[in-house]
mmCIF file of C-alpha atoms in Angstrom:
data_model
loop_
_atom_site.group_PDB
_atom_site.id
_atom_site.type_symbol
_atom_site.label_atom_id
_atom_site.label_comp_id
_atom_site.label_asym_id
_atom_site.label_seq_id
_atom_site.Cartn_x
_atom_site.Cartn_y
_atom_site.Cartn_z
ATOM 1 C CA MET D 1 143.412 113.631 -39.363
ATOM 2 C CA LYS D 2 142.231 110.821 -37.119
ATOM 3 C CA LYS D 3 141.121 113.287 -34.438
ATOM 4 C CA LEU D 4 139.225 115.363 -37.013
ATOM 5 C CA SER D 5 137.378 112.236 -38.351
ATOM 6 C CA ILE D 6 136.414 111.135 -34.854
ATOM 7 C CA THR D 7 135.171 114.604 -33.907
ATOM 8 C CA ALA D 8 133.165 114.845 -37.140
ATOM 9 C CA PHE D 9 131.732 111.423 -36.528
ATOM 10 C CA LEU D 10 130.660 112.275 -32.973
ATOM 11 C CA ILE D 11 129.099 115.566 -34.138
ATOM 12 C CA VAL D 12 127.151 113.884 -36.870
ATOM 13 C CA SER D 13 126.117 111.008 -34.549
ATOM 14 C CA THR D 14 124.918 113.358 -31.932
ATOM 15 C CA PHE D 15 122.847 115.334 -34.482
ATOM 16 C CA VAL D 16 121.303 112.163 -35.929
ATOM 17 C CA PHE D 17 120.564 110.678 -32.525
ATOM 18 C CA SER D 18 118.844 113.834 -31.312
ATOM 19 C CA GLN D 19 116.738 113.923 -34.452
ATOM 20 C CA GLU D 20 115.549 110.404 -34.030
ATOM 21 C CA THR D 21 114.584 110.700 -30.367
ATOM 22 C CA LYS D 22 113.164 114.086 -30.403
ATOM 23 C CA ILE D 23 109.372 114.120 -29.707
ATOM 24 C CA THR D 24 107.442 117.204 -30.468
ATOM 25 C CA PRO D 25 105.099 118.486 -27.779
ATOM 26 C CA ASP D 26 102.203 118.030 -30.135
ATOM 27 C CA ALA D 27 103.016 114.313 -30.691
ATOM 28 C CA LYS D 28 103.461 113.729 -26.947
ATOM 29 C CA ASN D 29 100.168 115.411 -26.044
ATOM 30 C CA SER D 30 98.220 113.562 -28.661
ATOM 31 C CA ARG D 31 99.665 110.191 -27.436
ATOM 32 C CA ASP D 32 98.758 111.124 -23.810
ATOM 33 C CA LYS D 33 95.241 112.003 -24.768
ATOM 34 C CA ALA D 34 94.773 108.776 -26.659
ATOM 35 C CA LEU D 35 95.847 106.821 -23.550
ATOM 36 C CA LEU D 36 93.515 108.842 -21.306
ATOM 37 C CA VAL D 37 90.520 108.175 -23.516
ATOM 38 C CA LYS D 38 91.198 104.400 -23.477
ATOM 39 C CA THR D 39 91.655 104.451 -19.631
ATOM 40 C CA ASP D 40 88.508 106.520 -19.132
ATOM 41 C CA HIS D 41 86.429 104.057 -21.196
ATOM 42 C CA ALA D 42 87.772 101.039 -19.282
ATOM 43 C CA GLU D 43 87.154 102.796 -15.979
ATOM 44 C CA LEU D 44 83.741 103.896 -16.962
ATOM 45 C CA ASP D 45 82.789 100.348 -18.098
ATOM 46 C CA ALA D 46 84.023 98.863 -14.861
ATOM 47 C CA LYS D 47 82.057 101.433 -12.792
ATOM 48 C CA LYS D 48 78.954 100.824 -14.811
ATOM 49 C CA LYS D 49 79.179 97.022 -14.343
ATOM 50 C CA ALA D 50 79.750 97.436 -10.603
ATOM 51 C CA ALA D 51 76.764 99.813 -10.328
ATOM 52 C CA GLU D 52 74.565 97.324 -12.257
ATOM 53 C CA GLU D 53 75.679 94.489 -9.989
ATOM 54 C CA LYS D 54 75.204 96.576 -6.867
ATOM 55 C CA ALA D 55 71.662 97.530 -7.913
ATOM 56 C CA LYS D 56 70.656 93.901 -8.154
ATOM 57 C CA LEU D 57 72.075 92.763 -4.769
ATOM 58 C CA PRO D 58 70.036 92.883 -1.524
ATOM 59 C CA LYS D 59 70.896 95.819 0.817
ATOM 60 C CA PRO D 60 71.190 94.353 4.289
ATOM 61 C CA TYR D 61 72.579 97.457 6.114
ATOM 62 C CA ASP D 62 70.211 99.785 7.886
ATOM 63 C CA PRO D 63 71.583 103.250 8.561
ATOM 64 C CA LYS D 64 68.661 104.049 10.792
ATOM 65 C CA ALA D 65 69.181 101.104 13.121
ATOM 66 C CA ASP D 66 70.235 101.577 16.733
ATOM 67 C CA ALA D 67 73.228 99.284 16.406
ATOM 68 C CA GLN D 68 74.105 99.238 20.156
ATOM 69 C CA LYS D 69 70.571 98.310 21.085
ATOM 70 C CA ASP D 70 70.464 95.613 18.359
ATOM 71 C CA ILE D 71 73.776 94.114 19.468
ATOM 72 C CA ASP D 72 72.723 94.108 23.115
ATOM 73 C CA LYS D 73 69.597 92.147 22.157
ATOM 74 C CA LEU D 74 71.760 89.708 20.117
ATOM 75 C CA VAL D 75 74.003 89.187 23.192
ATOM 76 C CA ALA D 76 70.993 88.223 25.293
ATOM 77 C CA GLN D 77 69.797 85.873 22.626
ATOM 78 C CA ALA D 78 73.233 84.381 22.068
ATOM 79 C CA LYS D 79 73.438 83.433 25.759
ATOM 80 C CA LYS D 80 70.231 81.549 25.554
ATOM 81 C CA GLU D 81 71.087 79.822 22.252
ATOM 82 C CA ASN D 82 74.793 79.302 22.976
ATOM 83 C CA LYS D 83 75.827 80.976 19.690
ATOM 84 C CA ASN D 84 78.499 83.473 18.807
ATOM 85 C CA ILE D 85 77.642 86.788 17.152
ATOM 86 C CA MET D 86 78.976 87.500 13.707
ATOM 87 C CA ILE D 87 79.056 91.228 12.939
ATOM 88 C CA GLN D 88 79.591 92.040 9.248
ATOM 89 C CA ALA D 89 80.574 95.681 9.212
ATOM 90 C CA GLY D 90 80.177 97.742 6.058
ATOM 91 C CA GLY D 91 77.405 99.448 4.073
ATOM 92 C CA ASN D 92 75.119 99.248 1.138
ATOM 93 C CA TRP D 93 77.567 101.456 -0.760
ATOM 94 C CA CYS D 94 80.259 98.649 -0.582
ATOM 95 C CA ILE D 95 80.149 96.149 -3.440
ATOM 96 C CA TRP D 96 82.361 93.659 -1.593
ATOM 97 C CA CYS D 97 79.999 93.824 1.488
ATOM 98 C CA LEU D 98 77.021 93.114 -0.688
ATOM 99 C CA ARG D 99 78.815 90.321 -2.490
ATOM 100 C CA PHE D 100 79.704 88.619 0.764
ATOM 101 C CA ASN D 101 76.191 88.833 2.104
ATOM 102 C CA GLN D 102 74.826 87.408 -1.185
ATOM 103 C CA PHE D 103 77.416 84.653 -1.250
ATOM 104 C CA VAL D 104 76.595 83.523 2.326
ATOM 105 C CA GLN D 105 72.813 83.765 1.790
ATOM 106 C CA THR D 106 72.798 81.921 -1.487
ATOM 107 C CA THR D 107 75.301 79.134 -0.617
ATOM 108 C CA PRO D 108 73.296 76.457 1.352
ATOM 109 C CA GLU D 109 76.471 75.047 2.988
ATOM 110 C CA LEU D 110 77.433 78.514 4.392
ATOM 111 C CA LYS D 111 73.955 79.613 5.195
ATOM 112 C CA GLN D 112 73.395 76.349 7.237
ATOM 113 C CA LEU D 113 76.784 76.793 9.033
ATOM 114 C CA VAL D 114 76.004 80.473 9.949
ATOM 115 C CA ASP D 115 72.413 79.741 11.055
ATOM 116 C CA LYS D 116 73.501 76.855 13.297
ATOM 117 C CA ASN D 117 76.338 78.668 15.046
ATOM 118 C CA TYR D 118 75.925 82.438 14.788
ATOM 119 C CA LEU D 119 73.562 85.374 15.222
ATOM 120 C CA TYR D 120 74.369 87.485 12.247
ATOM 121 C CA TYR D 121 74.299 91.275 12.255
ATOM 122 C CA HIS D 122 75.088 93.844 9.553
ATOM 123 C CA LEU D 123 76.673 96.853 11.335
ATOM 124 C CA ASN D 124 76.215 99.983 9.148
ATOM 125 C CA PHE D 125 79.060 102.296 8.302
ATOM 126 C CA SER D 126 78.000 105.062 5.970
ATOM 127 C CA PRO D 127 77.814 108.896 5.755
ATOM 128 C CA ASP D 128 74.272 108.552 7.176
ATOM 129 C CA ASN D 129 75.395 106.704 10.251
ATOM 130 C CA LYS D 130 79.035 105.883 10.998
ATOM 131 C CA ASN D 131 78.198 104.129 14.352
ATOM 132 C CA GLU D 132 81.325 105.664 15.744
ATOM 133 C CA LYS D 133 80.667 104.638 19.442
ATOM 134 C CA VAL D 134 79.933 100.997 18.477
ATOM 135 C CA PHE D 135 83.007 100.746 16.210
ATOM 136 C CA ALA D 136 85.225 102.370 18.912
ATOM 137 C CA GLN D 137 84.315 99.471 21.314
ATOM 138 C CA TYR D 138 85.940 97.082 18.859
ATOM 139 C CA GLY D 139 88.970 99.144 18.018
ATOM 140 C CA ASN D 140 87.645 100.736 14.759
ATOM 141 C CA PRO D 141 88.614 97.703 12.621
ATOM 142 C CA GLY D 142 87.243 99.353 9.382
ATOM 143 C CA ASP D 143 89.934 102.107 9.690
ATOM 144 C CA LYS D 144 92.559 99.355 9.657
ATOM 145 C CA PHE D 145 91.180 96.710 7.264
ATOM 146 C CA GLY D 146 88.518 98.497 5.198
ATOM 147 C CA TYR D 147 85.091 96.933 4.523
ATOM 148 C CA PRO D 148 83.679 94.484 4.931
ATOM 149 C CA VAL D 149 85.294 93.598 8.180
ATOM 150 C CA PHE D 150 84.044 90.889 10.541
ATOM 151 C CA ILE D 151 83.843 91.226 14.253
ATOM 152 C CA ILE D 152 83.073 88.021 16.165
ATOM 153 C CA LEU D 153 81.657 88.216 19.671
ATOM 154 C CA ASP D 154 81.239 85.258 22.015
ATOM 155 C CA LYS D 155 77.838 84.593 23.573
ATOM 156 C CA ASN D 156 78.678 87.063 26.337
ATOM 157 C CA GLY D 157 79.333 89.912 23.882
ATOM 158 C CA LYS D 158 83.162 89.760 24.325
ATOM 159 C CA MET D 159 85.092 90.350 21.115
ATOM 160 C CA ILE D 160 87.101 87.242 20.298
ATOM 161 C CA HIS D 161 88.244 87.985 16.775
ATOM 162 C CA VAL D 162 88.413 90.561 13.981
ATOM 163 C CA GLN D 163 88.741 89.306 10.441
ATOM 164 C CA GLN D 164 89.681 91.338 7.345
ATOM 165 C CA SER D 165 87.820 90.222 4.264
ATOM 166 C CA ASP D 166 90.439 90.342 1.537
ATOM 167 C CA VAL D 167 91.955 87.065 2.627
ATOM 168 C CA LEU D 168 88.674 85.373 1.889
ATOM 169 C CA GLU D 169 88.374 86.664 -1.614
ATOM 170 C CA GLN D 170 88.837 84.880 -4.903
ATOM 171 C CA ASP D 171 88.544 86.576 -8.223
ATOM 172 C CA LYS D 172 85.471 88.877 -8.201
ATOM 173 C CA GLY D 173 83.938 87.001 -5.239
ATOM 174 C CA TYR D 174 84.819 84.846 -2.274
ATOM 175 C CA SER D 175 86.348 81.436 -1.885
ATOM 176 C CA LEU D 176 83.938 78.828 -0.491
ATOM 177 C CA GLU D 177 86.737 76.926 1.241
ATOM 178 C CA LYS D 178 88.271 79.997 2.916
ATOM 179 C CA VAL D 179 84.895 81.348 4.122
ATOM 180 C CA LYS D 180 83.834 77.969 5.424
ATOM 181 C CA GLU D 181 87.112 77.613 7.257
ATOM 182 C CA PHE D 182 86.674 81.092 8.749
ATOM 183 C CA PHE D 183 83.182 80.333 9.990
ATOM 184 C CA ASN D 184 84.119 76.943 11.370
ATOM 185 C CA GLN D 185 87.099 78.415 13.183
ATOM 186 C CA TRP D 186 85.000 80.705 15.315
ATOM 187 C CA THR D 187 81.948 78.523 16.069
ATOM 188 C CA PRO D 188 81.116 78.348 19.736
ATOM 189 C CA LYS D 189 82.906 75.667 21.730
ATOM 190 C CA SER D 190 80.504 73.351 23.533
#
């Protein structure tokens, strides 16, 4: 009798359990669709905001520029002025590249630090001009770190440092203290 009771209890429990956890395909699909719609709206809103921000920011990268020729001129100028060369590699398509440029240009403390110690160049990387030969000279840092990436040359044009940008970020922008420390670290030594 005990075995029969236990067996009956197990059968009934299994039946009840399966009824409670069973999800019909229609219920599952409708829940998935609801989540997709919410995700799509959030993603679309984020893309829209980024596009609006990007449209307002200056576009410092020139896909038509002869980057090697420009950098050679900067090296000659750097020797005369005893400055290092700061190459910010990226493109006008890159929101973080545009944000960094805007941050430096509109933060007097940073702009003064850069103007005093560096010749600044925006090295374009885009479908229009990937500057493959120029990037190859510096070990293709964009492939490793993404964009923007910073390549610092001494006054003789020798690469002395490559800096990824994500370590300089803070929230939706950049940290003043981290960027200032980065610029100060690579100023030319007298």
